[in-house]
Amino acid sequence: MAPRSKRAPRSGSNKVRIEEVARRAGVSPITVSRALNTPEKVNETTRVAVLKAVEETGYIPNRLAGSLASNRSKTVGVIVPTVTNSIFADKIRGLGDVLSGAGYQILLGQSGYSLDAEADLVAALLAQSPSGLVLTGSTHAHRTHVMLERSGVPVVETWTSAEFPIDMQVGFSNEAAAFAVVEHLVAAGYRDLALVVAPVQDNDRALGRLEGFRKAIAHFGLRQPAPEREAAFSLRNGAEALVNILETHPDTDAIFFANDILAAGALLECRRRNIAVPGRLGVAGFDDLEIAAEIVPSLTTVAVPRYEIGSRAAQMLLARLDNAETGRRVQLDFTIMERESTRRER
Amino acid sequence: MAPRSKRAPRSGSNKVRIEEVARRAGVSPITVSRALNTPEKVNETTRVAVLKAVEETGYIPNRLAGSLASNRSKTVGVIVPTVTNSIFADKIRGLGDVLSGAGYQILLGQSGYSLDAEADLVAALLAQSPSGLVLTGSTHAHRTHVMLERSGVPVVETWTSAEFPIDMQVGFSNEAAAFAVVEHLVAAGYRDLALVVAPVQDNDRALGRLEGFRKAIAHFGLRQPAPEREAAFSLRNGAEALVNILETHPDTDAIFFANDILAAGALLECRRRNIAVPGRLGVAGFDDLEIAAEIVPSLTTVAVPRYEIGSRAAQMLLARLDNAETGRRVQLDFTIMERESTRRER
DNA sequence: ATGGCGAATGATAGCGCTAACATACTTGGG
DNA sequence: CCCAAGTATGTTAGCGCTATCATTCGCCAT
């Protein structure tokens, strides 16, 4: 009698599995695994044989299976508001350069500046069992905190400098940077300042800059209340905010735009309207994008280590995964880049 | 005698597993799985009970395990040269918007405009068993083709319009677009053209634009050989290429920059040097970034559907994964945006 | 000799989920 | 009242790897 028939194997594709490689190399599957993951633990000759078999078969290990078995995945979740903002693109480049060198892949999520969307992404990324998570900012939905805590996954928060990060942090003080800009404007002789900043809702980087601006206004005894406008980053919005401020507050003599795109848009509008910069109006930006140095007049701004935020975050994660000792908070420096747009003849 | 001791369970973390949820809801694990993945297959009352248990326990399904078991992962690999170039950032936004709506995550790879790096990334991403792969361009290393073929993973190539895509394709004809730009410059009265294009090595988009330019030069019987320069995209490089061309070919009356960043850098340099645009020199760009509309003078360029390339690619993938019938080649339109930088008084 | 130790490799048993099949229970037409 | 065809849920057996423990084989100190 025939043996009771097994059910059909549900092996997916016709892909090469570790077993075939093992057979070809004349070793056991576990040896293939070791030859690929911890080569120092296998004899040179067997390693060579295994690699040859891998080459011949075109074997690509199934990391889903590997990660499940080892409880370690080679992925890192990265959540940014949007890749469209080039400051985050630079961060991602920094992350990618370091992580891909260590064999890690990036799982990317875009929150669209919404903490609620961020929380959904955290859940979705945690489901992939990432080795680590890199978030933007220090403000998160309550459930985000809960999920992160429960998961135990290493987390790096970036772009800010909160006193008590969830886990690790790489950033700078947005507040101090904004304060320094106002300080610079005052030193350049401007007195009636205005601020244009990204919508602060769900955005603690923008909020920090707003607060730094306000503190500096009070500190230096400048015109209060200073006009403040919220504008999502785009050249057009910068131009419009400029026009609006000059209409409502014609005595304004300098505007601090909390990012360079807004500032550049304003500078272009100044050119169209023949508003003299820096004579009639001083303009300062934030981020030190390439356009700040190239635009005419060149733009005073704050250089922040965008790429380094990414690369350092990646390094911290890798160190942690290596059980190396690391600090938890890295506070990077910003630099005021003084350029023509605030270089007033006095 | 005590039973032979089992070896220690290697259960990783203290995370909630499907079994605990099942116990709480008084059902079997598979029912929990169904309640979450195919809710229409379970009774309303049990579904509610399961969701309640999920809520209470804070259960986050382990997708590594799920994907391994079902041979379907909820990830899509995306390879771009760099996220820093905002045209690719827009594509990623398009991809992300559509994919995250369907519960998919993006695995991001940056190739740095190297086909060899691209091949490594393809291997790394295939190891994660993605549901699909989105590549940039139609030119790939030989081993990339081999790996893709073997894997059987759905692939979408983007930004180009090759006749025989590997699988699916969403793009436009770079050659035709470049041709159209030259056509426009000729119509505007320019005759002695020059080209500045991204390095064509490993970059078929740039190569296509170069070829379109050359064909148009020949077609319209313009000055030959027209000066051609390669420059990686940055404002500074655009400015330098401009200077170089005007030094070596002072009779040049229009320059076509194969991206807007280069063109904008050149326009800013023209301002610094008091070179009249469009009078002394016509300038055209490519991509229709926001800066093209805002810069002074505004920049004639080619609008390409950056976001749509991403969203359409995602839709095609999803349709394929749904076994829906789809076309294989989507050729999108480009639009010449005529602006001040080529609006010569005649 | 001999036993102890490290290096190399193998056998076994899962990782946490879901496909495939099995079973119970419902419904309704003849 | 019975059986066919659904509907809802459960049981079993993997998915393709790797952690863990076991085994084998030298090699050297005693």
mmCIF file of C-alpha atoms in Angstrom, chain A residues 81-85 108-112, chain B residues 76 78 80 83 85-106 108 134 156 158-159 170 304-318 332:
data_model
loop_
_atom_site.group_PDB
_atom_site.id
_atom_site.type_symbol
_atom_site.label_atom_id
_atom_site.label_comp_id
_atom_site.label_asym_id
_atom_site.label_seq_id
_atom_site.Cartn_x
_atom_site.Cartn_y
_atom_site.Cartn_z
ATOM 1 C CA PRO A 81 8.366 64.012 6.992
ATOM 2 C CA THR A 82 9.104 63.929 3.277
ATOM 3 C CA VAL A 83 12.046 63.066 1.074
ATOM 4 C CA THR A 84 11.133 66.057 -1.038
ATOM 5 C CA ASN A 85 12.698 68.389 1.468
ATOM 6 C CA LEU A 108 11.637 54.268 4.310
ATOM 7 C CA GLY A 109 8.513 55.913 5.653
ATOM 8 C CA GLN A 110 7.208 59.410 4.929
ATOM 9 C CA SER A 111 4.986 60.910 7.570
ATOM 10 C CA GLY A 112 4.011 64.116 5.808
ATOM 11 C CA VAL B 76 8.763 47.047 -2.637
ATOM 12 C CA VAL B 78 13.156 51.089 -4.939
ATOM 13 C CA VAL B 80 17.353 55.549 -7.336
ATOM 14 C CA VAL B 83 17.474 60.852 -3.098
ATOM 15 C CA ASN B 85 18.215 64.863 -6.610
ATOM 16 C CA SER B 86 14.739 66.149 -6.072
ATOM 17 C CA ILE B 87 13.364 64.586 -9.217
ATOM 18 C CA PHE B 88 13.851 61.199 -7.590
ATOM 19 C CA ALA B 89 12.510 62.467 -4.304
ATOM 20 C CA ASP B 90 9.292 63.359 -6.121
ATOM 21 C CA LYS B 91 9.135 59.902 -7.626
ATOM 22 C CA ILE B 92 9.586 58.342 -4.208
ATOM 23 C CA ARG B 93 6.806 60.478 -2.845
ATOM 24 C CA GLY B 94 4.568 59.218 -5.614
ATOM 25 C CA LEU B 95 5.549 55.655 -4.877
ATOM 26 C CA GLY B 96 5.136 56.087 -1.151
ATOM 27 C CA ASP B 97 1.711 57.667 -1.384
ATOM 28 C CA VAL B 98 0.296 54.826 -3.430
ATOM 29 C CA LEU B 99 2.139 51.963 -1.781
ATOM 30 C CA SER B 100 1.528 52.949 1.795
ATOM 31 C CA GLY B 101 -2.148 53.182 0.990
ATOM 32 C CA ALA B 102 -1.987 49.510 0.101
ATOM 33 C CA GLY B 103 0.037 48.577 3.184
ATOM 34 C CA TYR B 104 3.376 48.227 1.459
ATOM 35 C CA GLN B 105 6.707 49.533 2.700
ATOM 36 C CA ILE B 106 9.545 50.903 0.621
ATOM 37 C CA LEU B 108 15.241 52.131 -0.485
ATOM 38 C CA VAL B 134 11.326 49.808 -9.096
ATOM 39 C CA VAL B 156 9.225 48.536 -13.169
ATOM 40 C CA THR B 158 11.349 54.318 -14.771
ATOM 41 C CA TRP B 159 12.377 57.612 -16.412
ATOM 42 C CA VAL B 170 6.902 54.081 -16.776
ATOM 43 C CA VAL B 304 8.211 65.902 -16.734
ATOM 44 C CA PRO B 305 5.718 63.992 -14.584
ATOM 45 C CA ARG B 306 8.076 63.214 -11.717
ATOM 46 C CA TYR B 307 5.455 62.422 -9.130
ATOM 47 C CA GLU B 308 3.323 60.554 -11.604
ATOM 48 C CA ILE B 309 6.194 58.322 -12.620
ATOM 49 C CA GLY B 310 6.252 57.114 -9.040
ATOM 50 C CA SER B 311 2.537 56.820 -8.540
ATOM 51 C CA ARG B 312 1.971 55.073 -11.852
ATOM 52 C CA ALA B 313 4.814 52.664 -11.215
ATOM 53 C CA ALA B 314 3.257 51.807 -7.870
ATOM 54 C CA GLN B 315 -0.161 51.336 -9.431
ATOM 55 C CA MET B 316 1.220 49.027 -12.087
ATOM 56 C CA LEU B 317 2.946 46.938 -9.478
ATOM 57 C CA LEU B 318 -0.146 46.693 -7.344
ATOM 58 C CA LEU B 332 4.061 59.775 -20.242
#
